[in-house]
PDB file of C-alpha atoms in Angstrom:
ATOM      1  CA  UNK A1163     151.766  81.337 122.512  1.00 53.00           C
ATOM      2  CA  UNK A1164     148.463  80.586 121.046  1.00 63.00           C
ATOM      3  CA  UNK A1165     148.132  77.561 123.288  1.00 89.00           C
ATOM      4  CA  UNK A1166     145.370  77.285 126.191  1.00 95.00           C
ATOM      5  CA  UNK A1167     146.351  75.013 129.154  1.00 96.00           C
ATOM      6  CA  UNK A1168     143.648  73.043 130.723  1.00 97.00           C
ATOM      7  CA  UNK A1169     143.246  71.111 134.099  1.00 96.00           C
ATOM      8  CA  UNK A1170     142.700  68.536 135.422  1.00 97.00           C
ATOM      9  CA  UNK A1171     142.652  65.711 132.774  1.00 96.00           C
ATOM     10  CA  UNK A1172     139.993  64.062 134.750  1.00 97.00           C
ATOM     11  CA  UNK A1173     137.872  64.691 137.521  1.00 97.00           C
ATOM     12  CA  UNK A1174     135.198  62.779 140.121  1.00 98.00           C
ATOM     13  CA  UNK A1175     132.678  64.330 141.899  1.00 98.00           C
ATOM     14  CA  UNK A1176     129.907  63.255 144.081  1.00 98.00           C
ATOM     15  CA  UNK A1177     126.302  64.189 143.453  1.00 97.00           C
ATOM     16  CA  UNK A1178     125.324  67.855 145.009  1.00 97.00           C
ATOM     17  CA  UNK A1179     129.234  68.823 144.978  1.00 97.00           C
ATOM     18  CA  UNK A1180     131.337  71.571 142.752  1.00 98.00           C
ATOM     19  CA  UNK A1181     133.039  70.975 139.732  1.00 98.00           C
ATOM     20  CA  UNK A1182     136.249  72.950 138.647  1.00 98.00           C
ATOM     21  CA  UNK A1183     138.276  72.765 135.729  1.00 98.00           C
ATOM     22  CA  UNK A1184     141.415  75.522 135.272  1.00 98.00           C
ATOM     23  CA  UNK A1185     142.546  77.378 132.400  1.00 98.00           C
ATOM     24  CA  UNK A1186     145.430  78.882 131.689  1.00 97.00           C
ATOM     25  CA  UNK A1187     146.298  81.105 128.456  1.00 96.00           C
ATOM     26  CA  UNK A1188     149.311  82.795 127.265  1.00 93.00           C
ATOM     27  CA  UNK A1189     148.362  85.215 124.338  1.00 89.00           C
ATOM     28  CA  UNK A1190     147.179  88.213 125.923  1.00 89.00           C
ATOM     29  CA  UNK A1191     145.464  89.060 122.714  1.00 87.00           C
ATOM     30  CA  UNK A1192     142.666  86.757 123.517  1.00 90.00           C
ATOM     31  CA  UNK A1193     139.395  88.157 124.274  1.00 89.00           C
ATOM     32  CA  UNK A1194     136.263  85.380 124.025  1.00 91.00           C
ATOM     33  CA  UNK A1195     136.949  82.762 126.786  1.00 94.00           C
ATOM     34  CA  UNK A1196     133.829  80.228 126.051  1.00 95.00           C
ATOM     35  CA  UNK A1197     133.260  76.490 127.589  1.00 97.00           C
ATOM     36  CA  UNK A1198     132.286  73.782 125.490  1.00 97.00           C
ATOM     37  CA  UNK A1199     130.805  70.730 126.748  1.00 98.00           C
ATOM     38  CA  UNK A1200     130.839  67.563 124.742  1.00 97.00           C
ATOM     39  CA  UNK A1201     128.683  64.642 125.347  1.00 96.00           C
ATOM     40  CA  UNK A1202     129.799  60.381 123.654  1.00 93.00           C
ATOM     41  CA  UNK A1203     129.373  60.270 120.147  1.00 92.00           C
ATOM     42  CA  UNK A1204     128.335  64.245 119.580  1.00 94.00           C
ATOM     43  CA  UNK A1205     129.958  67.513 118.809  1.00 95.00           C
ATOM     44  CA  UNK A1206     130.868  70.418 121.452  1.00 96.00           C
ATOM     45  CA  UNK A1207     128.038  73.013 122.462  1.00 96.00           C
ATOM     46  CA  UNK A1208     128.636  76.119 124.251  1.00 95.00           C
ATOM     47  CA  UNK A1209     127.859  76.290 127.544  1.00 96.00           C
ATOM     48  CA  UNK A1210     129.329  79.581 128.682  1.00 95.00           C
ATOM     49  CA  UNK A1211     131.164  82.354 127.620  1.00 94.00           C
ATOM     50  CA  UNK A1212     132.761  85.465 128.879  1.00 93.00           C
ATOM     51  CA  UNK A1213     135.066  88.632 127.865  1.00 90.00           C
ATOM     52  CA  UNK A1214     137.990  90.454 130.021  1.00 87.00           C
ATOM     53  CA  UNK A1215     135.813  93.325 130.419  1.00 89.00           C
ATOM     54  CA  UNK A1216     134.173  91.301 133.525  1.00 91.00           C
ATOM     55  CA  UNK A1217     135.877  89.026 136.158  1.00 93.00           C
ATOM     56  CA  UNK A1218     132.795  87.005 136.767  1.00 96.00           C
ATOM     57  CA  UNK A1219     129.813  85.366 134.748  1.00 96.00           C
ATOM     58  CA  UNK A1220     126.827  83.489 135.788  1.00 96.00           C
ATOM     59  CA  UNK A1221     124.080  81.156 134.133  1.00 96.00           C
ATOM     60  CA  UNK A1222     122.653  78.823 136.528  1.00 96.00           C
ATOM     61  CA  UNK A1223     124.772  76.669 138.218  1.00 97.00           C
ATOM     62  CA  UNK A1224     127.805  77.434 135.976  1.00 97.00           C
ATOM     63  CA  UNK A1225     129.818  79.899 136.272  1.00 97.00           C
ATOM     64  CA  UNK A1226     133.029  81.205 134.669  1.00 97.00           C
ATOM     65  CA  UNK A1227     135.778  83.061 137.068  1.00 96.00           C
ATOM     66  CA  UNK A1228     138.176  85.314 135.133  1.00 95.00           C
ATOM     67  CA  UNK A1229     141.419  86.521 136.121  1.00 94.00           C
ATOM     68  CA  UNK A1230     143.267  88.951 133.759  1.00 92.00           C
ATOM     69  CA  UNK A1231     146.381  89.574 135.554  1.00 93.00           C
ATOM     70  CA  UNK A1232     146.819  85.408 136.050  1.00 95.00           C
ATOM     71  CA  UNK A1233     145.901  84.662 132.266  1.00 95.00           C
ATOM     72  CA  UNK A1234     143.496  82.156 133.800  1.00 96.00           C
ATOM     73  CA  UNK A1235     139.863  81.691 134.355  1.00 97.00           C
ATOM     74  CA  UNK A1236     137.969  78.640 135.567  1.00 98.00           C
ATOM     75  CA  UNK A1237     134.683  76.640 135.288  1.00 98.00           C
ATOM     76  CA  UNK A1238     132.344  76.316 138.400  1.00 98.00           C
ATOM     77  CA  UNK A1239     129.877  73.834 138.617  1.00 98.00           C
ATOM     78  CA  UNK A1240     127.702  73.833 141.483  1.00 98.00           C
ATOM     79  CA  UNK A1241     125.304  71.275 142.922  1.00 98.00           C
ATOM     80  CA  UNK A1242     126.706  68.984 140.299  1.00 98.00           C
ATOM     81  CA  UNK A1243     124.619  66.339 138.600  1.00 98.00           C
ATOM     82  CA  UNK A1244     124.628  63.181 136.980  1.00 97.00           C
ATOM     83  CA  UNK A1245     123.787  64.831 133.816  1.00 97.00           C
ATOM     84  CA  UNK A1246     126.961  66.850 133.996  1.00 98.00           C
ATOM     85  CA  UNK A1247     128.914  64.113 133.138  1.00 98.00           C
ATOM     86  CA  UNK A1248     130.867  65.034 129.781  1.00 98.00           C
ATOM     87  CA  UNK A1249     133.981  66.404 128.320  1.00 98.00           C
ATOM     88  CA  UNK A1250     134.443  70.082 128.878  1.00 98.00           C
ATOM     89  CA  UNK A1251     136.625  72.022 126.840  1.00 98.00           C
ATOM     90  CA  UNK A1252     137.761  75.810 127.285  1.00 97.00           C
ATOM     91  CA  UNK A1253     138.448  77.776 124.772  1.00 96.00           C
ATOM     92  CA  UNK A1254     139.760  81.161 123.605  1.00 94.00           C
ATOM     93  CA  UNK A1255     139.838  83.494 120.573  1.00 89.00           C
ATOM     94  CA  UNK A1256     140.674  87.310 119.666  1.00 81.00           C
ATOM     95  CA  UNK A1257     139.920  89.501 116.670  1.00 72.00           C
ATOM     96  CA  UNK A1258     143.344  89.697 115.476  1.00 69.00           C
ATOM     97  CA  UNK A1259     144.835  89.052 111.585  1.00 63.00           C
ATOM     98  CA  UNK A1260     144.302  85.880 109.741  1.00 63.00           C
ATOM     99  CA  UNK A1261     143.200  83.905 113.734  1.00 65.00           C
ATOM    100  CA  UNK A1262     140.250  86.274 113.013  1.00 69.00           C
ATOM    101  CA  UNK A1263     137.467  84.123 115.267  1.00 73.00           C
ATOM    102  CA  UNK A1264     139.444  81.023 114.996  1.00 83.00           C
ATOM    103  CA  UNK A1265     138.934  79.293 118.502  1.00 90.00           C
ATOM    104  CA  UNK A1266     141.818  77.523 120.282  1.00 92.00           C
ATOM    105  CA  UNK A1267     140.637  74.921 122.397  1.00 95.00           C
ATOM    106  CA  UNK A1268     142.440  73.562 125.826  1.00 96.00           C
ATOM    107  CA  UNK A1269     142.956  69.559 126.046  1.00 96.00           C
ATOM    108  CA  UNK A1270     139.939  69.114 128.161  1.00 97.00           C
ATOM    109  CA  UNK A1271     138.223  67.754 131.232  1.00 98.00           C
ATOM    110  CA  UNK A1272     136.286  64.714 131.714  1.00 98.00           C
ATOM    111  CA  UNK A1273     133.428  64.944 134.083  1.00 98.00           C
ATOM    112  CA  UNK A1274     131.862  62.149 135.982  1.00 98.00           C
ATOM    113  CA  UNK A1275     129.457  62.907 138.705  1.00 98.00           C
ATOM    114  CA  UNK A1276     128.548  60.171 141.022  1.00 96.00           C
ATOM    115  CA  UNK A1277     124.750  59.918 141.977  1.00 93.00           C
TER     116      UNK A1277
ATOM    117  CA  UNK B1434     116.087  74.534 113.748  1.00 64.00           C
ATOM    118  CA  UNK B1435     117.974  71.726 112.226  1.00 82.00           C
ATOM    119  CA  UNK B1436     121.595  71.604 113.318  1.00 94.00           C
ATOM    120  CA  UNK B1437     124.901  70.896 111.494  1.00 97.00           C
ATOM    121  CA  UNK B1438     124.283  68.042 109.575  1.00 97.00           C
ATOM    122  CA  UNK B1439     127.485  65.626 108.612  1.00 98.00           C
ATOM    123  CA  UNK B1440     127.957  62.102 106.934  1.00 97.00           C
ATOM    124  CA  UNK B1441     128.868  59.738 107.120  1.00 97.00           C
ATOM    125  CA  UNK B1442     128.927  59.316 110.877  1.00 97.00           C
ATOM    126  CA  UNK B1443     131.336  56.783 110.738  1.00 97.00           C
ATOM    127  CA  UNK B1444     134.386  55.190 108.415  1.00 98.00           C
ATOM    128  CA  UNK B1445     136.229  52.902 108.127  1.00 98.00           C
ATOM    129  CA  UNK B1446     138.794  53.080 104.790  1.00 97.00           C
ATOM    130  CA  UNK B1447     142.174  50.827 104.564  1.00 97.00           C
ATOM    131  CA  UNK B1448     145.012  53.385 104.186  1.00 96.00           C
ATOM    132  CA  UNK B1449     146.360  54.875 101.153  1.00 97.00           C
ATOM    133  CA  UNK B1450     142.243  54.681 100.339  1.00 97.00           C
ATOM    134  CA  UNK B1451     140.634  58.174  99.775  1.00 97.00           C
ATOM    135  CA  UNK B1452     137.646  59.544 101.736  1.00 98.00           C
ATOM    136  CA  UNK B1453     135.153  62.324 101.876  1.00 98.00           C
ATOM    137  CA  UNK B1454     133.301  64.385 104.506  1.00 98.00           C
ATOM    138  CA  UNK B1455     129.855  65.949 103.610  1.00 97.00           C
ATOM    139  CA  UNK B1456     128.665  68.898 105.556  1.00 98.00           C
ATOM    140  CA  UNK B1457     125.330  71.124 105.568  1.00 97.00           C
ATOM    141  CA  UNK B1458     125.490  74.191 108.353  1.00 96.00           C
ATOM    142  CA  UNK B1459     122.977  75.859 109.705  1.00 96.00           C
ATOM    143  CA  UNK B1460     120.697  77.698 107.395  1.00 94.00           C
ATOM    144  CA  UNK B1461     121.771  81.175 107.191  1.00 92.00           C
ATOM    145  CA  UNK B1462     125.120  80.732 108.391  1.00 93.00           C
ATOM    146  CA  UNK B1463     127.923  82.169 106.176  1.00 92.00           C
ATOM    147  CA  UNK B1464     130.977  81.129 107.812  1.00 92.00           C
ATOM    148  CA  UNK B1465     131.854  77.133 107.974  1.00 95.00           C
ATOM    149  CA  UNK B1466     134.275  75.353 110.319  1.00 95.00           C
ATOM    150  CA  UNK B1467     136.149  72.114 109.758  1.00 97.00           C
ATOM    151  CA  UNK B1468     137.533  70.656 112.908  1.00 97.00           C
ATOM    152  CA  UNK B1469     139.858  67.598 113.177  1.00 97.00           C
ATOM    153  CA  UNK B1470     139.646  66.075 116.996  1.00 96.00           C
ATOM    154  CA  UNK B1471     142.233  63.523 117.860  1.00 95.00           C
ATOM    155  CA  UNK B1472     141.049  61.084 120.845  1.00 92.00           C
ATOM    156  CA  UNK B1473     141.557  62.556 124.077  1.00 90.00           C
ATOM    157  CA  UNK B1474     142.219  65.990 122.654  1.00 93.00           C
ATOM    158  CA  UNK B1475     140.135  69.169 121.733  1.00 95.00           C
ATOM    159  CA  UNK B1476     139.195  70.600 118.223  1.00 96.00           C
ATOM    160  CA  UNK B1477     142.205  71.830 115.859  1.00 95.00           C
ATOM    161  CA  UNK B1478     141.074  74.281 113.378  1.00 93.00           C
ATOM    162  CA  UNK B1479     141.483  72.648 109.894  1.00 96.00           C
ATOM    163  CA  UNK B1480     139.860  75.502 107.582  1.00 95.00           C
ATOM    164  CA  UNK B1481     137.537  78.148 107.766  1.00 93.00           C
ATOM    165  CA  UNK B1482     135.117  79.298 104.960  1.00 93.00           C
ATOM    166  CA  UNK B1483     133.118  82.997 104.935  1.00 91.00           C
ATOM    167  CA  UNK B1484     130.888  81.848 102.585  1.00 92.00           C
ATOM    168  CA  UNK B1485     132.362  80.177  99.760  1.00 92.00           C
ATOM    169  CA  UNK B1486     136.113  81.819 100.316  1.00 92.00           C
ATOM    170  CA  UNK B1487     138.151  79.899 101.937  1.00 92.00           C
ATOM    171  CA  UNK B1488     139.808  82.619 104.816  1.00 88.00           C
ATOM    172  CA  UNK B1489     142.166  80.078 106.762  1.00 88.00           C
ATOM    173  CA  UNK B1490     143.364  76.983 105.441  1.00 91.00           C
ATOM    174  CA  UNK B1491     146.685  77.816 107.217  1.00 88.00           C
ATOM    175  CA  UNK B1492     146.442  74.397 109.579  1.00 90.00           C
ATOM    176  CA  UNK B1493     145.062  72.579 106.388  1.00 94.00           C
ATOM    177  CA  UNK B1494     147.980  69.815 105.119  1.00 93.00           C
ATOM    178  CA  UNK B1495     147.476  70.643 101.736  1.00 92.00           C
ATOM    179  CA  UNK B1496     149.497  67.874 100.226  1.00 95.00           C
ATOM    180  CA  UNK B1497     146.540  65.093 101.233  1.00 97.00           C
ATOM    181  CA  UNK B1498     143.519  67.110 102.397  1.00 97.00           C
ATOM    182  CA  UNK B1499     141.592  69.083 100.375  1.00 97.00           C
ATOM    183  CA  UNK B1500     137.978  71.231 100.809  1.00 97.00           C
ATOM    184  CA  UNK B1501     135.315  72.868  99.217  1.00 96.00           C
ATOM    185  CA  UNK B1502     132.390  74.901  99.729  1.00 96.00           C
ATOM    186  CA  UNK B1503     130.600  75.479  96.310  1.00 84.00           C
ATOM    187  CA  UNK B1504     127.928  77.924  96.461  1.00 87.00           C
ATOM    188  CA  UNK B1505     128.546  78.937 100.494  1.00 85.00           C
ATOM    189  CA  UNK B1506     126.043  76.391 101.700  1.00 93.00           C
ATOM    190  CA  UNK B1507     127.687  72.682 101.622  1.00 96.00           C
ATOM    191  CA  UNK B1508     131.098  71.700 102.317  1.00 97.00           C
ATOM    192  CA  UNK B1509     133.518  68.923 101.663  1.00 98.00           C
ATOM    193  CA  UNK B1510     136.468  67.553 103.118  1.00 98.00           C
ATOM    194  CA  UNK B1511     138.708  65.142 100.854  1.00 98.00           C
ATOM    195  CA  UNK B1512     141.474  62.775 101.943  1.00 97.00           C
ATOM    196  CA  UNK B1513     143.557  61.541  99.433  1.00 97.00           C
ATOM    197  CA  UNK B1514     145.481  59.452 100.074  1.00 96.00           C
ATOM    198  CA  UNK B1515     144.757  58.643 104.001  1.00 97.00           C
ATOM    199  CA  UNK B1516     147.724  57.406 106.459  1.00 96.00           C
ATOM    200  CA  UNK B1517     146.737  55.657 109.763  1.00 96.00           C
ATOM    201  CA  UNK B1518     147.416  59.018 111.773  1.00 96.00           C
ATOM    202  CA  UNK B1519     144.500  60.131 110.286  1.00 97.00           C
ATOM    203  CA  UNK B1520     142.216  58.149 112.360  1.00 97.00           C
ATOM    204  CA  UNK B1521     140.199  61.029 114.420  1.00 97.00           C
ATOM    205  CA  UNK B1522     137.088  62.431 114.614  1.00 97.00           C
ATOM    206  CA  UNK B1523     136.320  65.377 111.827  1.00 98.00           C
ATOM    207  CA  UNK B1524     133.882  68.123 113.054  1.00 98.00           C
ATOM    208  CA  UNK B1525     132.136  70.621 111.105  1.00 98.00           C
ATOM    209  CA  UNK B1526     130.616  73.677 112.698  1.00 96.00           C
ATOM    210  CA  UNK B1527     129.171  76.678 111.511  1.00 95.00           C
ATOM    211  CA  UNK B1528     128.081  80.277 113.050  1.00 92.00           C
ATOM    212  CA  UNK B1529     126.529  83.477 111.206  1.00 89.00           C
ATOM    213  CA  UNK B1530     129.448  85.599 110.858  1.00 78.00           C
ATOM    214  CA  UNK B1531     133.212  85.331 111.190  1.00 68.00           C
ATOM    215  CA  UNK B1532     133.282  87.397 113.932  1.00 72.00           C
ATOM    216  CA  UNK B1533     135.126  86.154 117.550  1.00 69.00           C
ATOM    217  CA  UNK B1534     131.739  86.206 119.715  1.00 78.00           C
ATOM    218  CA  UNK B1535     129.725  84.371 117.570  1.00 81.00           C
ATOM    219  CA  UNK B1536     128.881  80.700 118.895  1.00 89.00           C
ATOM    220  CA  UNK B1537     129.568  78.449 116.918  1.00 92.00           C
ATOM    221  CA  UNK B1538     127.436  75.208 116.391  1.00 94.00           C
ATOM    222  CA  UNK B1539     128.958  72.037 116.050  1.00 96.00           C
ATOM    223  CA  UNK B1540     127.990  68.964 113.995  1.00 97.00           C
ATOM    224  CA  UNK B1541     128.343  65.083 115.692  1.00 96.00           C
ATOM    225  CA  UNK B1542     131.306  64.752 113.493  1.00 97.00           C
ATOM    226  CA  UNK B1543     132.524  61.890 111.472  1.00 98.00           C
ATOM    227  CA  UNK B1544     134.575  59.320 113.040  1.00 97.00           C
ATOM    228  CA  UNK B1545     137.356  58.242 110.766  1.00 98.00           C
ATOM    229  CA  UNK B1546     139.562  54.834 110.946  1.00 98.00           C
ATOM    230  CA  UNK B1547     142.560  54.056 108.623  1.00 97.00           C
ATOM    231  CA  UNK B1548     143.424  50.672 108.987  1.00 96.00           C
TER     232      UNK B1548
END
């Protein structure tokens, strides 16, 4: 129940195009839904995050979609970019007993945008 | 503002060896991560410090890993004795509080091989 489902393993996009990456969750407890993206050789750094209270978050070209009633919320990359090429990992957490803050992290995604 | 500083970067031990993972966080940040990432795969909680207490070592396998966080600054993380599954990447990462919104900042992590 504490696991977070991500899709798909992989993914190629061309220059200019969107990038999406699914979550799924089953713990309705959770509450933080942030993206991580990871570049070779360093650690994860937020990107995004967003809580339940909102279906929709924007900062720049990414944006996270959140559905409640599906237990799933995505990753939107628009006009994607060479530079967008990484690892990206969602992740969830709630405020609940001893998993107080402790994130749970889906299998992730990696990236490659073709110039 | 430095980052999350770890060492070594990399290792390479022969199994049944021991090994040790130094990490600084963030100054000012009370609560300390330690992250194990297998290839292909995202972060698995390890332990979590709130300044020097360790509040969830539930994931930790106690019988070979060990940590410590002696004054609530700097952290440790002790293998003794390693087995080739160990091989992985160890990330640190540290945020002000314990709570569930607060980002956490990753280190570049130490890669680990047990031949």
């Amino acid at each position: 129940q504490q696991q977070v489902k991500q899709s798909p393993q992989s993914l190629i996009v061309q220059k200019g195009g969107i990038s999406i990456i699914n979550c799924a969750y089953e713990n309705t407890a959770f509450d933080y839904f942030p993206w991580y993206q990871q570049f070779p050789g360093k650690g994860p750094a937020l990107l995004i995050a967003i809580r339940p209270d909102v279906s929709e978050k924007k900062e720049g070209r990414f944006t996270i979609s959140f559905n409640k009633s599906a237990k799933q919320f995505s990753l939107h990359i628009m006009d994607s970019q060479p530079g967008d090429s990484a690892t990206y990992f969602c992740a969830a957490s709630w405020a609940g007993g001893t998993s107080y803050g402790k994130l749970t992290f889906g299998q992730g995604t990696i990236l490659t945008v073709h110039p | 503002e430095a980052g999350v500083v770890q060492s070594p970067r990399y290792k390479i031990i022969e199994k049944k060896q021991p090994v040790a993972f130094w990490c600084n966080p963030i100054s000012g940040h009370n609560t300390l991560y330690w992250y194990l990432q297998n290839l292909g795969q995202g972060p698995e909680l390890l332990i979590r410090y709130e300044n020097e207490e360790a509040v969830d070592d539930s994931q930790l396998p106690k019988d070979r890993f060990s940590a410590e966080r002696l004054k609530g600054v700097d952290s440790t993380l002790k293998i003794q004795p390693a087995e080739l599954g160990d091989s992985a990447v160890y990330l640190c990462a540290s945020s002000l509080s314990q709570g569930p919104y607060n980002e956490q900042f990753f280190g570049p992590g130490t890669r680990l091989t047990v031949l």
